[in-house]
Structure formats: C-alpha cells, structure tokens
Amino acid sequence: MDRRTLLFTAGASAVASGASAGPAPDMVRPPVLRAGDRVAVVNPSTAIHDPAAAERAGLVIAALGLTPVLPPSLLSRPRDLAGSRRHRLDELHAAFGDPAIKGVFCARGGYGVSEIVEDVDYGLIGRNPKVFVGFSDLTLLQLAIRRRTGLVTFHGRMPGLTRFPAYSLEALRRAVCDPRPLGVLQNPPEANALRPSYPLRTIAGGVAEGRLTGGNLAMILAAMGTPWEIDTRKAILFFEDVDESPYSVARMLLTLKHAGKFRDVAGVVVGAFARSDGASDVTPYTLNEVFDQVLGQVGVPVFSGLAIGHTDEQLTLPVGARARIDAGARTLTILEAGVA
C-alpha cells in the first residue's frame, strides 16, 4: 500500500454521535407555482445593499411568469448582529406566513444562516408549505427544514446573482413551475466535447434509488452534531463546493466517512467544484484523486461532473424527492416531482 492510499484510508469509521434527530417526517411537496403567483425574495445569508441586485432578482422571477415581491426591508438590514438576526427572521417568517405568497426565493448565499437557523419557526413553515429556493449557505437551512417539516426544498440558482443564463432559468422553471418529474437531468451543451466544462466521470459503477439529500459540502459539515445533521440513510447524496483546496475536500469527505454517513448511503453524485482543483504546497493530490480514493471505496454508485453548485449553468434539484443514479451511464433521474 503506497503513501497516497494510506493517507485516504487511515482511521476507522466512527459511530455517528447520535446528536441528529431520527428520520425526517414524510415528504411534503409544496404547491406548484403557477403563472402570476406571488414570490417573495428573502435574504437569510449575506446582506445585499445594492438596488441592482434586488432588481436582478425581480427580473428573474418575472421571467418565470411569476410576480416578484421584494420587501421594503430587503436592502436595509441592520449591521449589528442582534438587529440583523431579528431582521432576517422576521423577513423569512413574514414570507411563509403570508397566504398571498406562494414561493420564497433566497436572493443570494454567502454567510449568515448559521446565525439564525436555531431560531427559525419551523412550525410556521410546516403549516405553510411553499417552494423554497436556495443553495450554498442556504444548505444549512434546507437541511433543517427537511428535518423539522419534511418539506421538499430546491437546490437551485438564486435570483440575485450577477449571472443567470437561460439554461439555469429553464432548469429552475421546470423544477418549480411544472408538476411533472424532471426525469434525466442533462448538463448544458458543451462547446468543445474534447474539453468539456462539465466532464462527467464514473467513480464507481452501479444503479440505485433513494431520496435526494445534500447541498454545499462545507455546510453539510457545519450541520454535523446538530439537530439538523444530514440523514444519508438509503439516500442519494449530492454535494458541491467552491474555492476549496483538494486537501480540504478530502478532510470533509473523510469526516463524513468517519461519522458513518457513507455506511448506508444508496449513491453519491458529485457536482461541479468551481475554482477548487489543483495541487498545493499542502498536498500534491488533485480533486479527482480525492474523489477516487475516498468515494471509490464506499461500495455504492458514484459519479461526478453534474452541473450543480457555484457555476453559471446550474441545474435545480428537488431535495427530498426520489431519484435514481446510474453511475455507469453517468445519469441522475428525478423520479417524482418536487411540487404538487
């Protein structure tokens, strides 16, 4: 066994700490968004103060055939921690509590959900199931919503981001405005098939089914040991990240392994890792070597390269819906709609 293999196989898998709750409640699908429905823009994460960002968010929602609702408070978050937390919670609760609002879209990610996740009124959300869209920092809130309410949420591009290509818009529309299952997810067309932007790669072959769970890898780790810790049992786990060195990704994946999160997982889909590949002075290993050494030993179907995460072209995934992975064919098929 060479030094590289030793690095990635060292350490026995530990039993999960038991801090997580039991299985999530039965899946709850929010009502499908229909033409003209009012959709609120909220911002539980990094503050936005630029009116252009709010305008961008409104344009995306309008392009879906929906009516954007931008609260007057969106650009006026207090800068002190206590005031900021209250502001974000009030904004989120108002959106879910208003019967005229049919969808809740997060403007952007960044940082901040960790400051409010324990004080969110999950009972209010459970009583008022609505389409909830976000990713990145919002993964933590989505995991908590899933644990506490069973609500399907949507890991998808947020409307306040600078770029929003037609591919991402159509992926979002299909996921939240169409009651049919998404079927086989397709990466965007490649300009150069010899050097694709999203190279699909089989890490371990096989076919499996399970409910989708996952999101941003760093935020999945941030939930460990909390009441909203991710439940991967019989699930298809997907994850992505940005600006993470391969050794940092290896550390996070090994933490999940040691916590038993790969023990009963059905399959794993690795999304795009933007600006993350390349060796450093800390470790010579590339990202693909990390995936092969850690995920290739799990014993379930695994493939990488799906267009999810911090990329301009981005698929939308209904987190909690049932899906099938065929790692040999490098496909993820969404078997049931995330909306009703």
mmCIF file of C-alpha atoms in Angstrom, residues 14-194:
data_model
loop_
_atom_site.group_PDB
_atom_site.id
_atom_site.type_symbol
_atom_site.label_atom_id
_atom_site.label_comp_id
_atom_site.label_asym_id
_atom_site.label_seq_id
_atom_site.Cartn_x
_atom_site.Cartn_y
_atom_site.Cartn_z
ATOM 1 C CA ALA A 14 -16.723 6.064 13.989
ATOM 2 C CA VAL A 15 -20.310 5.584 15.026
ATOM 3 C CA ALA A 16 -22.382 8.700 14.442
ATOM 4 C CA SER A 17 -22.602 10.868 17.538
ATOM 5 C CA GLY A 18 -26.365 10.492 17.943
ATOM 6 C CA ALA A 19 -26.836 14.257 18.018
ATOM 7 C CA SER A 20 -29.026 14.105 14.931
ATOM 8 C CA ALA A 21 -32.743 13.538 15.186
ATOM 9 C CA GLY A 22 -34.497 10.495 13.778
ATOM 10 C CA PRO A 23 -35.715 10.204 10.199
ATOM 11 C CA ALA A 24 -37.313 13.263 8.634
ATOM 12 C CA PRO A 25 -41.114 13.419 8.531
ATOM 13 C CA ASP A 26 -42.863 12.070 5.451
ATOM 14 C CA MET A 27 -42.117 14.032 2.300
ATOM 15 C CA VAL A 28 -44.250 17.146 1.850
ATOM 16 C CA ARG A 29 -44.367 18.675 -1.607
ATOM 17 C CA PRO A 30 -45.203 22.381 -1.888
ATOM 18 C CA PRO A 31 -47.850 23.513 -4.374
ATOM 19 C CA VAL A 32 -46.557 24.094 -7.907
ATOM 20 C CA LEU A 33 -46.006 27.724 -8.856
ATOM 21 C CA ARG A 34 -48.464 28.934 -11.485
ATOM 22 C CA ALA A 35 -48.410 31.950 -13.787
ATOM 23 C CA GLY A 36 -48.855 35.156 -11.845
ATOM 24 C CA ASP A 37 -48.187 33.633 -8.418
ATOM 25 C CA ARG A 38 -46.513 35.999 -5.959
ATOM 26 C CA VAL A 39 -42.974 35.020 -4.963
ATOM 27 C CA ALA A 40 -41.158 36.755 -2.119
ATOM 28 C CA VAL A 41 -37.414 37.427 -2.191
ATOM 29 C CA VAL A 42 -35.740 36.945 1.199
ATOM 30 C CA ASN A 43 -32.132 37.081 2.258
ATOM 31 C CA PRO A 44 -31.152 34.938 5.277
ATOM 32 C CA SER A 45 -27.497 34.959 4.233
ATOM 33 C CA THR A 46 -25.044 37.744 3.250
ATOM 34 C CA ALA A 47 -26.709 41.165 3.148
ATOM 35 C CA ILE A 48 -27.383 42.909 -0.130
ATOM 36 C CA HIS A 49 -27.391 46.703 -0.216
ATOM 37 C CA ASP A 50 -27.181 47.260 -3.974
ATOM 38 C CA PRO A 51 -30.582 48.084 -5.520
ATOM 39 C CA ALA A 52 -29.359 46.491 -8.756
ATOM 40 C CA ALA A 53 -29.199 43.103 -7.021
ATOM 41 C CA ALA A 54 -32.817 43.429 -5.933
ATOM 42 C CA GLU A 55 -33.786 44.466 -9.441
ATOM 43 C CA ARG A 56 -31.988 41.426 -10.882
ATOM 44 C CA ALA A 57 -33.918 39.156 -8.532
ATOM 45 C CA GLY A 58 -37.215 40.661 -9.613
ATOM 46 C CA LEU A 59 -36.366 40.233 -13.301
ATOM 47 C CA VAL A 60 -35.596 36.528 -12.862
ATOM 48 C CA ILE A 61 -38.873 35.860 -11.065
ATOM 49 C CA ALA A 62 -40.804 37.836 -13.682
ATOM 50 C CA ALA A 63 -39.062 35.833 -16.431
ATOM 51 C CA LEU A 64 -40.582 32.694 -14.875
ATOM 52 C CA GLY A 65 -44.032 34.207 -15.363
ATOM 53 C CA LEU A 66 -44.362 34.927 -11.641
ATOM 54 C CA THR A 67 -44.908 38.127 -9.687
ATOM 55 C CA PRO A 68 -41.886 39.244 -7.651
ATOM 56 C CA VAL A 69 -42.469 40.607 -4.156
ATOM 57 C CA LEU A 70 -39.456 42.472 -2.824
ATOM 58 C CA PRO A 71 -39.999 43.522 0.794
ATOM 59 C CA PRO A 72 -39.031 47.123 1.540
ATOM 60 C CA SER A 73 -36.668 45.757 4.200
ATOM 61 C CA LEU A 74 -34.629 43.731 1.706
ATOM 62 C CA LEU A 75 -31.872 46.353 1.307
ATOM 63 C CA SER A 76 -31.972 47.804 4.817
ATOM 64 C CA ARG A 77 -30.614 45.067 7.072
ATOM 65 C CA PRO A 78 -29.070 46.412 10.306
ATOM 66 C CA ARG A 79 -25.332 45.839 10.614
ATOM 67 C CA ASP A 80 -25.353 44.849 14.292
ATOM 68 C CA LEU A 81 -25.679 41.107 14.932
ATOM 69 C CA ALA A 82 -28.796 41.153 17.108
ATOM 70 C CA GLY A 83 -30.669 43.524 14.808
ATOM 71 C CA SER A 84 -29.559 41.603 11.720
ATOM 72 C CA ARG A 85 -30.746 38.280 13.114
ATOM 73 C CA ARG A 86 -34.156 39.670 14.019
ATOM 74 C CA HIS A 87 -34.471 41.357 10.634
ATOM 75 C CA ARG A 88 -33.747 38.147 8.706
ATOM 76 C CA LEU A 89 -36.044 36.018 10.833
ATOM 77 C CA ASP A 90 -38.908 38.495 10.501
ATOM 78 C CA GLU A 91 -38.416 38.621 6.729
ATOM 79 C CA LEU A 92 -38.428 34.825 6.408
ATOM 80 C CA HIS A 93 -41.390 34.329 8.736
ATOM 81 C CA ALA A 94 -43.421 37.044 7.004
ATOM 82 C CA ALA A 95 -42.909 35.366 3.634
ATOM 83 C CA PHE A 96 -44.014 31.936 4.864
ATOM 84 C CA GLY A 97 -46.845 33.346 6.971
ATOM 85 C CA ASP A 98 -48.445 35.428 4.200
ATOM 86 C CA PRO A 99 -51.102 33.319 2.410
ATOM 87 C CA ALA A 100 -50.768 35.523 -0.687
ATOM 88 C CA ILE A 101 -47.121 34.446 -1.121
ATOM 89 C CA LYS A 102 -46.756 31.141 -2.976
ATOM 90 C CA GLY A 103 -42.962 30.868 -3.210
ATOM 91 C CA VAL A 104 -39.912 32.015 -1.247
ATOM 92 C CA PHE A 105 -36.660 32.568 -3.162
ATOM 93 C CA CYS A 106 -33.391 33.477 -1.453
ATOM 94 C CA ALA A 107 -31.607 36.402 -3.084
ATOM 95 C CA ARG A 108 -28.063 35.070 -2.603
ATOM 96 C CA GLY A 109 -25.833 32.940 -0.389
ATOM 97 C CA GLY A 110 -22.583 33.761 1.371
ATOM 98 C CA TYR A 111 -22.691 33.650 5.170
ATOM 99 C CA GLY A 112 -25.315 34.104 7.854
ATOM 100 C CA VAL A 113 -27.685 31.142 8.046
ATOM 101 C CA SER A 114 -25.724 29.691 10.979
ATOM 102 C CA GLU A 115 -26.707 32.776 12.975
ATOM 103 C CA ILE A 116 -30.456 32.223 12.629
ATOM 104 C CA VAL A 117 -31.066 28.509 11.978
ATOM 105 C CA GLU A 118 -31.904 27.624 15.607
ATOM 106 C CA ASP A 119 -34.498 30.409 15.905
ATOM 107 C CA VAL A 120 -36.465 29.751 12.710
ATOM 108 C CA ASP A 121 -40.144 28.951 13.297
ATOM 109 C CA TYR A 122 -40.282 25.532 11.617
ATOM 110 C CA GLY A 123 -43.841 25.038 12.769
ATOM 111 C CA LEU A 124 -44.846 28.072 10.704
ATOM 112 C CA ILE A 125 -43.031 26.674 7.662
ATOM 113 C CA GLY A 126 -44.587 23.245 8.149
ATOM 114 C CA ARG A 127 -48.075 24.744 8.313
ATOM 115 C CA ASN A 128 -47.459 26.810 5.166
ATOM 116 C CA PRO A 129 -45.513 24.634 2.703
ATOM 117 C CA LYS A 130 -44.155 26.748 -0.151
ATOM 118 C CA VAL A 131 -41.496 26.462 -2.826
ATOM 119 C CA PHE A 132 -38.200 27.450 -1.179
ATOM 120 C CA VAL A 133 -35.167 28.012 -3.423
ATOM 121 C CA GLY A 134 -31.520 28.472 -2.468
ATOM 122 C CA PHE A 135 -28.114 26.801 -2.296
ATOM 123 C CA SER A 136 -24.633 27.347 -0.845
ATOM 124 C CA ASP A 137 -25.028 28.836 2.660
ATOM 125 C CA LEU A 138 -28.764 28.067 2.445
ATOM 126 C CA THR A 139 -27.960 24.332 2.558
ATOM 127 C CA LEU A 140 -27.955 24.539 6.356
ATOM 128 C CA LEU A 141 -31.492 25.969 6.440
ATOM 129 C CA GLN A 142 -32.673 23.459 3.851
ATOM 130 C CA LEU A 143 -31.355 20.570 5.925
ATOM 131 C CA ALA A 144 -33.133 21.968 8.983
ATOM 132 C CA ILE A 145 -36.417 22.460 7.100
ATOM 133 C CA ARG A 146 -36.220 18.895 5.820
ATOM 134 C CA ARG A 147 -35.542 17.508 9.318
ATOM 135 C CA ARG A 148 -38.263 19.509 11.013
ATOM 136 C CA THR A 149 -41.042 19.552 8.407
ATOM 137 C CA GLY A 150 -40.358 17.027 5.623
ATOM 138 C CA LEU A 151 -40.792 19.831 3.073
ATOM 139 C CA VAL A 152 -39.105 19.393 -0.291
ATOM 140 C CA THR A 153 -36.851 22.397 -0.954
ATOM 141 C CA PHE A 154 -34.994 23.312 -4.127
ATOM 142 C CA HIS A 155 -31.223 23.441 -4.513
ATOM 143 C CA GLY A 156 -31.060 25.925 -7.357
ATOM 144 C CA ARG A 157 -29.717 29.199 -8.643
ATOM 145 C CA MET A 158 -30.688 32.261 -6.633
ATOM 146 C CA PRO A 159 -32.190 35.234 -8.488
ATOM 147 C CA GLY A 160 -29.974 37.964 -7.048
ATOM 148 C CA LEU A 161 -26.764 36.511 -8.502
ATOM 149 C CA THR A 162 -24.995 38.520 -11.187
ATOM 150 C CA ARG A 163 -25.299 35.952 -13.970
ATOM 151 C CA PHE A 164 -28.419 33.927 -14.768
ATOM 152 C CA PRO A 165 -28.147 32.165 -18.149
ATOM 153 C CA ALA A 166 -31.128 30.714 -19.982
ATOM 154 C CA TYR A 167 -30.091 27.156 -19.071
ATOM 155 C CA SER A 168 -30.341 27.924 -15.336
ATOM 156 C CA LEU A 169 -33.635 29.740 -15.787
ATOM 157 C CA GLU A 170 -35.192 26.806 -17.645
ATOM 158 C CA ALA A 171 -33.889 24.327 -15.050
ATOM 159 C CA LEU A 172 -35.491 26.392 -12.288
ATOM 160 C CA ARG A 173 -38.750 26.777 -14.207
ATOM 161 C CA ARG A 174 -39.031 23.028 -14.823
ATOM 162 C CA ALA A 175 -38.431 22.254 -11.154
ATOM 163 C CA VAL A 176 -40.886 24.683 -9.543
ATOM 164 C CA CYS A 177 -43.457 25.552 -12.251
ATOM 165 C CA ASP A 178 -44.085 22.111 -13.774
ATOM 166 C CA PRO A 179 -45.774 19.314 -11.772
ATOM 167 C CA ARG A 180 -44.109 16.562 -13.821
ATOM 168 C CA PRO A 181 -40.968 14.730 -12.636
ATOM 169 C CA LEU A 182 -37.766 16.210 -14.064
ATOM 170 C CA GLY A 183 -36.610 12.886 -15.498
ATOM 171 C CA VAL A 184 -32.996 12.511 -16.616
ATOM 172 C CA LEU A 185 -31.019 15.643 -15.819
ATOM 173 C CA GLN A 186 -28.919 16.988 -18.673
ATOM 174 C CA ASN A 187 -25.775 19.079 -18.383
ATOM 175 C CA PRO A 188 -25.615 22.143 -20.674
ATOM 176 C CA PRO A 189 -24.421 21.595 -24.243
ATOM 177 C CA GLU A 190 -20.626 21.630 -24.450
ATOM 178 C CA ALA A 191 -18.852 23.951 -26.874
ATOM 179 C CA ASN A 192 -15.867 21.596 -27.019
ATOM 180 C CA ALA A 193 -16.578 17.913 -26.435
ATOM 181 C CA LEU A 194 -12.849 17.240 -26.080
#
